[in-house]
């Protein structure tokens, strides 16, 4: 096992998950929307932190080991940017919580977890009176579309 994988495992104990290249189950964790790029983009490890402190530990470990980091929340990007070849991919798919909260200044707002996909958002907002300008595909990650752009459901109307 690669030294960095051992270090990541000690930084991310269960319920966090660390899957390292060559281990059973790694291939299923390293899947991409564009499967043609999977082998060429394979990271050393995919980490699913269960808390903010685990996420911080992954970033510190990657920095100390001089490993590139990528973040995957939906993994829908056709260029495969969700995986970092030879580096560490942080999978935020476990952090999909969405809650509607009252904001006194502007009324109700939705707090969306970093691993949520648009289908989660539309389901949570149903009947709430709130609307999100988001992706047309329910499996597209919210953070990826918001940070990198994309096509929203209402894009075709204008």
Short mmCIF file of C-alpha atoms in Angstrom, two decimals:
data_model
loop_
_atom_site.label_atom_id
_atom_site.label_comp_id
_atom_site.label_asym_id
_atom_site.label_seq_id
_atom_site.Cartn_x
_atom_site.Cartn_y
_atom_site.Cartn_z
CA UNK A 1 0.00 0.00 0.00
CA UNK A 2 1.24 3.47 -0.92
CA UNK A 3 2.49 5.53 2.07
CA UNK A 4 -0.05 8.31 1.33
CA UNK A 5 -2.90 5.79 1.44
CA UNK A 6 -1.83 4.67 4.92
CA UNK A 7 -1.64 8.30 6.01
CA UNK A 8 -5.08 9.06 4.55
CA UNK A 9 -6.57 6.03 6.30
CA UNK A 10 -5.26 7.21 9.65
CA UNK A 11 -6.64 10.71 8.96
CA UNK A 12 -10.06 9.42 7.86
CA UNK A 13 -11.25 6.65 10.18
CA UNK A 14 -14.72 5.12 9.74
CA UNK A 15 -17.35 6.27 9.04
CA UNK A 16 -15.11 8.04 6.52
CA UNK A 17 -13.99 5.94 3.56
CA UNK A 18 -10.61 5.70 1.81
CA UNK A 19 -10.35 3.62 -1.38
CA UNK A 20 -6.86 3.29 -2.86
CA UNK A 21 -5.91 2.26 -6.39
CA UNK A 22 -5.50 -1.50 -6.76
CA UNK A 23 -7.75 -2.33 -3.83
CA UNK A 24 -11.03 -4.22 -4.13
CA UNK A 25 -13.85 -1.77 -4.78
CA UNK A 26 -11.59 1.02 -6.03
CA UNK A 27 -12.72 0.66 -9.66
CA UNK A 28 -16.37 1.15 -8.74
CA UNK A 29 -15.46 4.23 -6.67
CA UNK A 30 -13.42 5.70 -9.54
CA UNK A 31 -16.24 5.70 -12.08
CA UNK A 32 -16.80 8.75 -14.22
CA UNK A 33 -19.75 9.98 -16.24
CA UNK A 34 -17.43 9.65 -19.27
CA UNK A 35 -16.13 6.12 -18.71
CA UNK A 36 -13.65 6.46 -21.60
CA UNK A 37 -11.48 8.66 -19.36
CA UNK A 38 -11.51 6.50 -16.23
CA UNK A 39 -8.15 4.77 -16.68
CA UNK A 40 -6.33 7.89 -17.82
CA UNK A 41 -7.67 9.96 -14.88
CA UNK A 42 -7.31 7.35 -12.09
CA UNK A 43 -6.37 8.93 -8.75
CA UNK A 44 -4.20 7.32 -6.10
CA UNK A 45 -7.12 7.47 -3.66
CA UNK A 46 -10.75 8.44 -3.40
CA UNK A 47 -11.75 9.72 0.02
CA UNK A 48 -15.28 10.15 1.36
CA UNK A 49 -14.91 12.25 4.50
CA UNK A 50 -17.73 12.06 7.03
CA UNK A 51 -17.03 15.41 8.70
CA UNK A 52 -15.41 18.78 8.22
CA UNK A 53 -12.47 17.71 10.40
CA UNK A 54 -11.89 14.67 8.16
CA UNK A 55 -12.03 16.90 5.08
CA UNK A 56 -9.43 19.20 6.64
CA UNK A 57 -7.23 16.19 7.47
CA UNK A 58 -7.43 14.98 3.85
CA UNK A 59 -6.36 18.40 2.56
CA UNK A 60 -3.48 18.60 5.06
CA UNK A 61 -2.33 15.08 4.13
CA UNK A 62 -2.50 15.83 0.41
CA UNK A 63 -0.54 19.05 0.86
CA UNK A 64 2.14 17.34 2.99
CA UNK A 65 2.41 14.51 0.43
CA UNK A 66 2.41 16.95 -2.50
CA UNK A 67 -0.62 15.23 -4.03
CA UNK A 68 -3.02 16.99 -6.38
CA UNK A 69 -6.59 17.23 -5.14
CA UNK A 70 -9.87 17.17 -7.02
CA UNK A 71 -13.39 17.34 -5.65
CA UNK A 72 -16.32 15.28 -6.87
CA UNK A 73 -19.87 15.92 -5.88
CA UNK A 74 -21.87 14.61 -8.83
CA UNK A 75 -19.08 13.39 -11.10
CA UNK A 76 -21.05 14.37 -14.20
CA UNK A 77 -18.33 16.41 -15.92
CA UNK A 78 -17.62 14.91 -19.37
CA UNK A 79 -13.93 15.88 -19.22
CA UNK A 80 -13.41 13.82 -16.06
CA UNK A 81 -12.21 16.68 -13.87
CA UNK A 82 -13.77 14.98 -10.84
CA UNK A 83 -10.76 12.64 -10.72
CA UNK A 84 -7.18 13.77 -10.14
CA UNK A 85 -4.69 11.49 -11.91
CA UNK A 86 -2.32 10.10 -9.30
CA UNK A 87 -3.75 12.43 -6.66
CA UNK A 88 -6.58 12.44 -4.18
CA UNK A 89 -10.21 12.76 -5.16
CA UNK A 90 -12.46 14.00 -2.37
CA UNK A 91 -15.97 12.63 -2.94
CA UNK A 92 -18.59 14.77 -1.20
CA UNK A 93 -21.52 12.57 -2.22
CA UNK A 94 -22.31 11.75 1.41
CA UNK A 95 -23.06 15.41 2.15
CA UNK A 96 -26.38 15.81 0.36
CA UNK A 97 -28.51 17.35 3.11
CA UNK A 98 -30.84 20.16 2.11
CA UNK A 99 -32.85 22.21 4.50
CA UNK A 100 -35.05 25.23 4.16
CA UNK A 101 -34.31 27.89 6.73
CA UNK A 102 -35.84 31.24 7.53
CA UNK A 103 -33.74 34.25 6.72
CA UNK A 104 -35.27 37.38 8.27
CA UNK A 105 -33.73 39.68 5.66
CA UNK A 106 -34.92 37.84 2.54
CA UNK A 107 -37.38 35.14 3.59
CA UNK A 108 -36.88 31.38 3.32
CA UNK A 109 -33.71 30.06 1.69
CA UNK A 110 -32.35 26.58 1.03
CA UNK A 111 -29.05 25.44 2.51
CA UNK A 112 -27.61 22.85 0.13
CA UNK A 113 -24.95 20.31 1.10
CA UNK A 114 -21.72 20.21 -0.90
CA UNK A 115 -22.52 16.75 -2.28
CA UNK A 116 -26.11 17.41 -3.34
CA UNK A 117 -27.25 16.85 -6.90
CA UNK A 118 -29.98 18.87 -8.57
CA UNK A 119 -32.55 16.10 -8.21
CA UNK A 120 -32.11 16.38 -4.42
CA UNK A 121 -32.72 20.13 -4.60
CA UNK A 122 -35.84 19.92 -6.77
CA UNK A 123 -37.31 17.25 -4.51
CA UNK A 124 -36.59 19.25 -1.35
CA UNK A 125 -38.03 22.45 -2.81
CA UNK A 126 -41.22 20.83 -4.08
CA UNK A 127 -44.18 22.64 -2.57
CA UNK A 128 -42.01 25.10 -0.64
CA UNK A 129 -42.60 28.07 -2.91
CA UNK A 130 -38.86 28.31 -3.54
CA UNK A 131 -37.24 27.90 -6.94
CA UNK A 132 -33.67 27.06 -7.87
CA UNK A 133 -32.02 27.94 -11.17
CA UNK A 134 -30.18 24.68 -11.59
CA UNK A 135 -29.14 21.85 -13.83
CA UNK A 136 -31.47 20.11 -16.25
CA UNK A 137 -30.13 16.67 -15.35
CA UNK A 138 -31.04 15.51 -11.83
CA UNK A 139 -27.66 13.75 -11.32
CA UNK A 140 -25.53 16.85 -11.96
CA UNK A 141 -23.81 18.04 -8.80
CA UNK A 142 -24.96 21.41 -7.49
CA UNK A 143 -21.47 22.60 -6.49
CA UNK A 144 -19.94 21.63 -9.85
CA UNK A 145 -22.59 23.44 -11.86
CA UNK A 146 -22.57 26.51 -9.61
CA UNK A 147 -18.75 26.75 -9.58
CA UNK A 148 -18.09 25.75 -13.21
CA UNK A 149 -21.21 26.78 -15.10
CA UNK A 150 -23.63 24.67 -17.04
CA UNK A 151 -27.08 24.59 -18.52
CA UNK A 152 -29.98 25.43 -16.18
CA UNK A 153 -33.58 24.22 -16.60
CA UNK A 154 -34.65 27.73 -17.58
CA UNK A 155 -31.73 28.34 -19.98
CA UNK A 156 -33.74 27.07 -22.93
CA UNK A 157 -36.58 29.54 -22.27
CA UNK A 158 -34.59 32.66 -23.15
#
